[in-house]
PDB file of C-alpha atoms and ligand atoms in Angstrom:
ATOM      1  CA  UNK A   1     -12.467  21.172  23.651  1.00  0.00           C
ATOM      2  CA  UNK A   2      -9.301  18.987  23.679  1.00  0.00           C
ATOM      3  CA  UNK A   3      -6.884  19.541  20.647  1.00  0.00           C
ATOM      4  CA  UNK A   4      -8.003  16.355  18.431  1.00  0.00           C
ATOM      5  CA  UNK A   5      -5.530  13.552  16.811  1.00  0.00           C
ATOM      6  CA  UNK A   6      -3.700  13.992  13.901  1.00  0.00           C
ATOM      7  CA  UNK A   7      -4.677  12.815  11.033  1.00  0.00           C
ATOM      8  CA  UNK A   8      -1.825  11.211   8.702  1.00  0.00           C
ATOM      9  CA  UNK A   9      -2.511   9.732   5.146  1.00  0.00           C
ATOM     10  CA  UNK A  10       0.482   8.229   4.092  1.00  0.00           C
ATOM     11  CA  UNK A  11       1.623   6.444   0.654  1.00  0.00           C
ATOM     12  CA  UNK A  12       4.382   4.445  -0.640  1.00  0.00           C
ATOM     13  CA  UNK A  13       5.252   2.572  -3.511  1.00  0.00           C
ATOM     14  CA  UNK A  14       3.811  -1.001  -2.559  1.00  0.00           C
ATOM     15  CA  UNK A  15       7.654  -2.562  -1.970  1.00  0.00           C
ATOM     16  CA  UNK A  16       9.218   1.117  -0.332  1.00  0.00           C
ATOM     17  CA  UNK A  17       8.979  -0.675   3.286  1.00  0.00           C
ATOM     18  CA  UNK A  18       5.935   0.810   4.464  1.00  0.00           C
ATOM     19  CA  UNK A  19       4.957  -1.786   7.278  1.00  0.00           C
ATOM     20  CA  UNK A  20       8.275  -2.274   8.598  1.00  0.00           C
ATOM     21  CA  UNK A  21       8.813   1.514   8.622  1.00  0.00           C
ATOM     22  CA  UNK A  22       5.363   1.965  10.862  1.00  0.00           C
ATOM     23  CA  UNK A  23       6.523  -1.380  12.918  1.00  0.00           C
ATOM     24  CA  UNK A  24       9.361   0.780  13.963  1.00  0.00           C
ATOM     25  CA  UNK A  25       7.696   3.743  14.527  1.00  0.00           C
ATOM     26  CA  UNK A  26       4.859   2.179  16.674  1.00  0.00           C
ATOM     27  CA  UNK A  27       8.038   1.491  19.477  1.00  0.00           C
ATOM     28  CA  UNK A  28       8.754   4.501  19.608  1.00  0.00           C
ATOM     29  CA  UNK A  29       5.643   6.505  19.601  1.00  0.00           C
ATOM     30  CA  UNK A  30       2.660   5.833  21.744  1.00  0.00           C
ATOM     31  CA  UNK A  31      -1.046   7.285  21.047  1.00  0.00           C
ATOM     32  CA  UNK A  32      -0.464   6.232  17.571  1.00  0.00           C
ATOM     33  CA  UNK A  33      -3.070   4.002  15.544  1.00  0.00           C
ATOM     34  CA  UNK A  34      -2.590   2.644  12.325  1.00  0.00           C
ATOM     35  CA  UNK A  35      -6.255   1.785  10.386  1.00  0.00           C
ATOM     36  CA  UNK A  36      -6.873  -1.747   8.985  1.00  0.00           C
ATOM     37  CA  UNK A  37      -8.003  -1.409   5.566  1.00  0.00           C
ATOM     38  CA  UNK A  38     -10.037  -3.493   3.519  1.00  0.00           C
ATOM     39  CA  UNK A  39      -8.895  -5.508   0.146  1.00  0.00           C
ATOM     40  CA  UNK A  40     -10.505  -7.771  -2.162  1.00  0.00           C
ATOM     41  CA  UNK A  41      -6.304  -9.236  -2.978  1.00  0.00           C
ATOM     42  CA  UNK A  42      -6.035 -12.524  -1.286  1.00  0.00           C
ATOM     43  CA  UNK A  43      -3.972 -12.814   1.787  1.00  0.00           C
ATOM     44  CA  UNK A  44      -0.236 -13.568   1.176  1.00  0.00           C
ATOM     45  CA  UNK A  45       1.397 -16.010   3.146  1.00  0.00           C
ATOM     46  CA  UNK A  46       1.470 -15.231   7.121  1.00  0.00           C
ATOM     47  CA  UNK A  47      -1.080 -12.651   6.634  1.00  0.00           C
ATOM     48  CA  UNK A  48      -3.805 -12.664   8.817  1.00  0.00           C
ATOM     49  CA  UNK A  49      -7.911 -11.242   8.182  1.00  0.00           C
ATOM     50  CA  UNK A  50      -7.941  -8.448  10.838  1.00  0.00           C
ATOM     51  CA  UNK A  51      -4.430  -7.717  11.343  1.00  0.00           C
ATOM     52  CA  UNK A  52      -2.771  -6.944   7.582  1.00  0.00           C
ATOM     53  CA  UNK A  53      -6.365  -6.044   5.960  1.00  0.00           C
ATOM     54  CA  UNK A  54      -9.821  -6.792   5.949  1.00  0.00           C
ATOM     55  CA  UNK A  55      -9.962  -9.507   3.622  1.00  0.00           C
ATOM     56  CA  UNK A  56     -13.052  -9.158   1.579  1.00  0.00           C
ATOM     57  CA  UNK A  57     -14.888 -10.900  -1.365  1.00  0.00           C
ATOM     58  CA  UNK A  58     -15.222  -8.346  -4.356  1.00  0.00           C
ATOM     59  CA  UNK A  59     -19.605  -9.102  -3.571  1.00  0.00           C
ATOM     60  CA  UNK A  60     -18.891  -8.078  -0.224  1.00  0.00           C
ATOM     61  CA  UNK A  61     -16.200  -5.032  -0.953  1.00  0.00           C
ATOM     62  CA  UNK A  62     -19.189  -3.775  -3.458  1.00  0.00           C
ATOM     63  CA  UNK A  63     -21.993  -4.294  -1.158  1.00  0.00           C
ATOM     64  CA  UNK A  64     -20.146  -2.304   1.552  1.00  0.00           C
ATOM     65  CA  UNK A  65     -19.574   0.848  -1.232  1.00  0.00           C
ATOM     66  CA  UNK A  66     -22.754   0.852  -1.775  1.00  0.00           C
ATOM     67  CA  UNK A  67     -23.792   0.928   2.033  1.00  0.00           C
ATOM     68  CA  UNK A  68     -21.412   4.010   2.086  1.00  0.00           C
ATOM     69  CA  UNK A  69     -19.124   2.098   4.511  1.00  0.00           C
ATOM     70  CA  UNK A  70     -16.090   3.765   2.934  1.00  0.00           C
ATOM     71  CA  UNK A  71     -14.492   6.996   4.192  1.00  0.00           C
ATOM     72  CA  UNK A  72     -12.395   6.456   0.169  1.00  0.00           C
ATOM     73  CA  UNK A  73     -11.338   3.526  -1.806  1.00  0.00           C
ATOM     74  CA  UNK A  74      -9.884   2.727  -4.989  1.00  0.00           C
ATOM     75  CA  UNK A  75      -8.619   0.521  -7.389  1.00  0.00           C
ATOM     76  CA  UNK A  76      -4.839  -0.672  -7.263  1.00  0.00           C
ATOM     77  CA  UNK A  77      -3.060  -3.349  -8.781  1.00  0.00           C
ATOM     78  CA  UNK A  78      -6.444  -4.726  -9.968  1.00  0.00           C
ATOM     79  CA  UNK A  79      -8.219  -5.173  -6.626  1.00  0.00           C
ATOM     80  CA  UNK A  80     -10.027  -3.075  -4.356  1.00  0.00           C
ATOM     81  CA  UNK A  81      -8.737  -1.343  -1.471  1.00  0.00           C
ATOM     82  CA  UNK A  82     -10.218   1.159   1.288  1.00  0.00           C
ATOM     83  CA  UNK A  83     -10.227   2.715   4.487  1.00  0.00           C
ATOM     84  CA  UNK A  84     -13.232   1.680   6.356  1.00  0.00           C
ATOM     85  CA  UNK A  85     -15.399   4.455   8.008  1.00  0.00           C
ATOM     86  CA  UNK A  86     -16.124   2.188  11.302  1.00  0.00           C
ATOM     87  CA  UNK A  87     -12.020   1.443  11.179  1.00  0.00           C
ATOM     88  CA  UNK A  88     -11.284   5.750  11.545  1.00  0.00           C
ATOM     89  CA  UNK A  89     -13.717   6.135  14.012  1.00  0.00           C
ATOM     90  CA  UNK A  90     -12.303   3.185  15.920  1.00  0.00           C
ATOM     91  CA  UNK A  91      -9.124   4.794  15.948  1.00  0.00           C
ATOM     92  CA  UNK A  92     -10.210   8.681  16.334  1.00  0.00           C
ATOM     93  CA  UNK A  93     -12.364   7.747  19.388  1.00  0.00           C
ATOM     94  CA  UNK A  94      -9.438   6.063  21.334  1.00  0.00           C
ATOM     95  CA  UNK A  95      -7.861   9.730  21.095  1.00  0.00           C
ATOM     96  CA  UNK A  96      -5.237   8.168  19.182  1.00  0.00           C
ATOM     97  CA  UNK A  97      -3.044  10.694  16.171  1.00  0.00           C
ATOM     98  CA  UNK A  98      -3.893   8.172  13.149  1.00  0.00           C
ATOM     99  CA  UNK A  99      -1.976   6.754  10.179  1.00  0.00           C
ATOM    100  CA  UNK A 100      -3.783   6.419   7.325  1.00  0.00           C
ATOM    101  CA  UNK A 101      -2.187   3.980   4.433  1.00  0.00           C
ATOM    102  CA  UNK A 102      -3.593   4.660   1.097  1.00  0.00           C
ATOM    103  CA  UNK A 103      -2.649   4.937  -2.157  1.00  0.00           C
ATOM    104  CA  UNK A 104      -2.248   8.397  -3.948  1.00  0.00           C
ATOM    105  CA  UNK A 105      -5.638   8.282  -5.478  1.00  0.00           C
ATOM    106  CA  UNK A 106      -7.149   7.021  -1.465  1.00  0.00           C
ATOM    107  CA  UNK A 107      -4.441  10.745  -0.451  1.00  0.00           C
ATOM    108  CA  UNK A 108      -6.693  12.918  -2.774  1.00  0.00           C
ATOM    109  CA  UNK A 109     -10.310  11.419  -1.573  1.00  0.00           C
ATOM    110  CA  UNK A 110      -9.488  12.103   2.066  1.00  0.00           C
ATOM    111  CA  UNK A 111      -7.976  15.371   1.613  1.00  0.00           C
ATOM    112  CA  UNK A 112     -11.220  16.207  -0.742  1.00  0.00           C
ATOM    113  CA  UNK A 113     -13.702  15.482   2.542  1.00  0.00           C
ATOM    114  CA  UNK A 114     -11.193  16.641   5.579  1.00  0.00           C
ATOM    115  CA  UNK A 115      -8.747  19.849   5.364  1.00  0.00           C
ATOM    116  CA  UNK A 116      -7.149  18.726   8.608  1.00  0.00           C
ATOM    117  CA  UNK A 117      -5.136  15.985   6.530  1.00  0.00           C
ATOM    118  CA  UNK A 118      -0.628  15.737   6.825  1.00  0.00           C
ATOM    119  CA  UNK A 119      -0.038  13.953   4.127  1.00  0.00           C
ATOM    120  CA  UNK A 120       3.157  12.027   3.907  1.00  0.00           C
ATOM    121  CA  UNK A 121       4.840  10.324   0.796  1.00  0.00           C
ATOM    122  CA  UNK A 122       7.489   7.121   1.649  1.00  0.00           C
ATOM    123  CA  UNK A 123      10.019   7.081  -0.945  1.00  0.00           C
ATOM    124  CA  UNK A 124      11.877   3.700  -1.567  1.00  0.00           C
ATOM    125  CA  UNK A 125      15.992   4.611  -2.300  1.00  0.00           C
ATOM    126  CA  UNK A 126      15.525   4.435  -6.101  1.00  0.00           C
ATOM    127  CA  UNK A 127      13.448   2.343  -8.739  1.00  0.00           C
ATOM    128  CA  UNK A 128      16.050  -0.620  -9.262  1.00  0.00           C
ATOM    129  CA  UNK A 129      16.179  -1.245  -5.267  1.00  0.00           C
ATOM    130  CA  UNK A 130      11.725  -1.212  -5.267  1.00  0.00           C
ATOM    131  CA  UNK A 131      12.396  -4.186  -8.059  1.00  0.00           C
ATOM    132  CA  UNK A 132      14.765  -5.809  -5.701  1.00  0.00           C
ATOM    133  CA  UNK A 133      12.440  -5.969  -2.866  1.00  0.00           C
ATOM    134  CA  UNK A 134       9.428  -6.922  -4.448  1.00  0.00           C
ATOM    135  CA  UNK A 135      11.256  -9.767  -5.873  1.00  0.00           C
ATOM    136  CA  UNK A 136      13.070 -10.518  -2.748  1.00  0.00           C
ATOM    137  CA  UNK A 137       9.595 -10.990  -1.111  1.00  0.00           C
ATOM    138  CA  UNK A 138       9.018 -13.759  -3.118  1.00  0.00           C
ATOM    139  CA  UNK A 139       5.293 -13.910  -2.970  1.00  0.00           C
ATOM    140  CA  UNK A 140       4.385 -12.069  -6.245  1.00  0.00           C
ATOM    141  CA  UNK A 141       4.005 -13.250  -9.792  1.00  0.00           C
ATOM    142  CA  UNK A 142       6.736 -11.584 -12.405  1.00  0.00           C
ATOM    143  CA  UNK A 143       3.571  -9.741 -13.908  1.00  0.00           C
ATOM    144  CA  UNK A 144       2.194  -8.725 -10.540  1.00  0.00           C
ATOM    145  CA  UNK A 145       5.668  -7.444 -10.100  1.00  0.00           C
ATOM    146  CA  UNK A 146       5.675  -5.395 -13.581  1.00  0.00           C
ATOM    147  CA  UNK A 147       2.377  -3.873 -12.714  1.00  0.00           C
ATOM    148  CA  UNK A 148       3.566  -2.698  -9.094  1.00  0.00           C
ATOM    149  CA  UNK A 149       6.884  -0.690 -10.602  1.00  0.00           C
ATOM    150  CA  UNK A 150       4.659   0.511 -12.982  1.00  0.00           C
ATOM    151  CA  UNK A 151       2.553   2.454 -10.655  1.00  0.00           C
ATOM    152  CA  UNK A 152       4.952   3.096  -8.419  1.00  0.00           C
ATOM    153  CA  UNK A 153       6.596   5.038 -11.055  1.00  0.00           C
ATOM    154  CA  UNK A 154       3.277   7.051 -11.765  1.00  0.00           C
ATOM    155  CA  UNK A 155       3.226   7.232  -7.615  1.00  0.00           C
ATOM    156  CA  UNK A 156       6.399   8.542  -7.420  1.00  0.00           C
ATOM    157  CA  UNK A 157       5.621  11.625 -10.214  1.00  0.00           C
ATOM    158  CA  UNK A 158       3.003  12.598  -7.921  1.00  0.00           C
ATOM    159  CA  UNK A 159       4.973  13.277  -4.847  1.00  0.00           C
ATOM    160  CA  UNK A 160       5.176  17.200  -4.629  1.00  0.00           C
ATOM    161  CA  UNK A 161       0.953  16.640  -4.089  1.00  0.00           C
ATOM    162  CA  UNK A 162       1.967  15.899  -0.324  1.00  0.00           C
ATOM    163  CA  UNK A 163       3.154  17.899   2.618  1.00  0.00           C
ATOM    164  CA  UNK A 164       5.880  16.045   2.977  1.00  0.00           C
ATOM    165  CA  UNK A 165       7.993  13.497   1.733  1.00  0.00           C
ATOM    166  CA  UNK A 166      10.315  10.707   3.578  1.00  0.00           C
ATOM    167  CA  UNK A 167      13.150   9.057   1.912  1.00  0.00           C
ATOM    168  CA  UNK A 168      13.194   5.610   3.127  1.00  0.00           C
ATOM    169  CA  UNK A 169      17.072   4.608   2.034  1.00  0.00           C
ATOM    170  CA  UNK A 170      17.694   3.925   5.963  1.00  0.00           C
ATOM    171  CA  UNK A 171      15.252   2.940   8.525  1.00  0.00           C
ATOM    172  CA  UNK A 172      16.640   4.439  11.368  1.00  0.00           C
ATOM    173  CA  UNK A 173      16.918   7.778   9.315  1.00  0.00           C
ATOM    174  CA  UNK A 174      13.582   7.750   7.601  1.00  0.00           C
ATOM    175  CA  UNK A 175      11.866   6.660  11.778  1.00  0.00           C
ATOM    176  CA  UNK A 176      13.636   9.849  12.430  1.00  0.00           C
ATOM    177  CA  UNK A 177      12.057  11.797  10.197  1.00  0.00           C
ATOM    178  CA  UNK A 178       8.750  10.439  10.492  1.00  0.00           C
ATOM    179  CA  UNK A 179       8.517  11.010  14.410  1.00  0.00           C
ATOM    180  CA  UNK A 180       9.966  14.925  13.573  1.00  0.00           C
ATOM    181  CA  UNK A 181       7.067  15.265  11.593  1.00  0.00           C
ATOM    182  CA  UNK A 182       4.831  13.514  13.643  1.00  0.00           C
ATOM    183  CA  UNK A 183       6.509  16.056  16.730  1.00  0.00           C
ATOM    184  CA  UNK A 184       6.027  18.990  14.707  1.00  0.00           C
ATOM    185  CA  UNK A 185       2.159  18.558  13.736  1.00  0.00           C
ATOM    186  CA  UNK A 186       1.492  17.734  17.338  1.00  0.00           C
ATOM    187  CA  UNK A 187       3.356  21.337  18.533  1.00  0.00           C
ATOM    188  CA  UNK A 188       1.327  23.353  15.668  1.00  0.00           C
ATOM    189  CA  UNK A 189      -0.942  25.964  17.362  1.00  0.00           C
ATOM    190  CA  UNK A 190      -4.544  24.961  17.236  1.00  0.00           C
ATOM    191  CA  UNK A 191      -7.331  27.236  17.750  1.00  0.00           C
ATOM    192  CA  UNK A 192     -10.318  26.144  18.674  1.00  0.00           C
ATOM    193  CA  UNK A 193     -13.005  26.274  15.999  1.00  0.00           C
TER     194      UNK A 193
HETATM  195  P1  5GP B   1      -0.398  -4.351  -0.942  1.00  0.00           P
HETATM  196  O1  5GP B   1      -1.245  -5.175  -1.877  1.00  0.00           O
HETATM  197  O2  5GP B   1       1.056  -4.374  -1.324  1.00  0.00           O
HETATM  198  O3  5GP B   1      -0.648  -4.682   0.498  1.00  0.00           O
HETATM  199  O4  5GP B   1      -0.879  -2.836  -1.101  1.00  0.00           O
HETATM  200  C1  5GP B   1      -0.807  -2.215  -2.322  1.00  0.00           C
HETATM  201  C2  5GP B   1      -1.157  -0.769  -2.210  1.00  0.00           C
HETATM  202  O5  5GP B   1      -2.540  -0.611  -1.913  1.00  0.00           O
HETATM  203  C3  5GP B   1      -0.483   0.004  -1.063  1.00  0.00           C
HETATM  204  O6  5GP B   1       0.791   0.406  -1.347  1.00  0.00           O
HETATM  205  C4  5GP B   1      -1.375   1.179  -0.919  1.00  0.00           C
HETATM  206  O7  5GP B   1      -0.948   2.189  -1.800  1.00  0.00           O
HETATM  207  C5  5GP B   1      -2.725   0.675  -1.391  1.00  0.00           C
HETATM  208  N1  5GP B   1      -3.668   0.637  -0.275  1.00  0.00           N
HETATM  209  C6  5GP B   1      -3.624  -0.126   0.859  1.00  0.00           C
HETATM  210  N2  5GP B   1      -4.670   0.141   1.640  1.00  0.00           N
HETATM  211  C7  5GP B   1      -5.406   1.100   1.009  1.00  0.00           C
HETATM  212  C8  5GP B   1      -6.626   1.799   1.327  1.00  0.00           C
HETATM  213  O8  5GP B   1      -7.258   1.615   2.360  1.00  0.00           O
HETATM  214  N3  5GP B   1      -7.052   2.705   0.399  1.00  0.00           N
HETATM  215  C9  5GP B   1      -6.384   2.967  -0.754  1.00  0.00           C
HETATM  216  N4  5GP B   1      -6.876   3.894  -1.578  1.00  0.00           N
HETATM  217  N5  5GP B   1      -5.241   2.330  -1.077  1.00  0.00           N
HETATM  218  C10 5GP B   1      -4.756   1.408  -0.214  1.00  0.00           C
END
């Protein structure tokens, strides 16, 4: 039997520079997959169903829970997120190492049904420069904006629940880091069970 694929969960503070972090990433590592969640939050501008998310109606995010479609999901910022079953297996069964992107509440549900999770925490550089990005994206209300820092700060205090946490002050630095771990996981001995 063939050592299998990683399996990352990652978080971040929505606004720590998450997709441009795992844009960088996916140029320099191959056999890497990233899973398309599902959402019932409408699609911002330039976002595309079936390349950002899964955009779903809240009937159709429900119907789907109740199916047992979802491998976790949660509430965050008021809508529904989750990572879809059929969208792990997609990615496991190209023998890729997989990023999952969840929120801390998505990190404990996976690590509660697989032990074979690396979890990974994305820091942003500090509180003040989160506020500055979210409002530099310029696609959120003020009170959308509130909410987000507000969990984010209740994200951040939950940190020390991963294996490991990357500062992301510097892209090139916090790529780095992210491949060493990425390295490192892939070296760990493995025997088979
Ligand atoms: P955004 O609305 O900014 O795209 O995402 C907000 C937050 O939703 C992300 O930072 C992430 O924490 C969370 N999120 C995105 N996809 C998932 C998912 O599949 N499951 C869970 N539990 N959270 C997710």
């Amino acid at each position: 039997m063939a050592k299998p694929g990683i399996l990352i969960v990652m978080s971040a503070p929505s606004g720590a520079g998450k997709n441009t972090l795992l844009a960088a990433i996916g140029e320099m590592e191959q056999n890497l997959a990233t899973t398309i969640s599902a959402t019932t939050r409408m699609p911002r501008p330039g976002e595309e169903d079936g390349r950002e998310y899964h955009f779903l109606s809240w009937t159709d995010f429900e119907a789907r829970i109740a199916a047992g479609d979802f491998v976790e999901w949660a509430k965050v910022h008021s809508n529904l997120y989750g990572t879809l079953k059929c969208e792990l297996d997609r990615c496991l069964n190209a023998g890729s190492d997989v990023i999952l992107e969840v929120d801390v509440q998505g990190m404990r549900s996976v690590r509660g049904v697989r032990d074979d999770v690396v979890s990974i925490f994305l820091m942003p550089p500090s509180l003040d420069e989160l506020a500055r990005r979210l409002r530099a994206r310029g696609t959120d209300e003020e009170e959308v904006i509130a909410l987000r820092l507000q969990n984010a700060h209740a994200e951040m205090a939950a940190r020390h629940e991963f294996d490991y946490i990357v500062v992301n002050d510097d892209l090139e630095h916090a790529a780095a880091d992210m491949v060493a771990i990425l390295r490192a996981e892939r070296c760990r001995a493995w025997r088979q069970p």
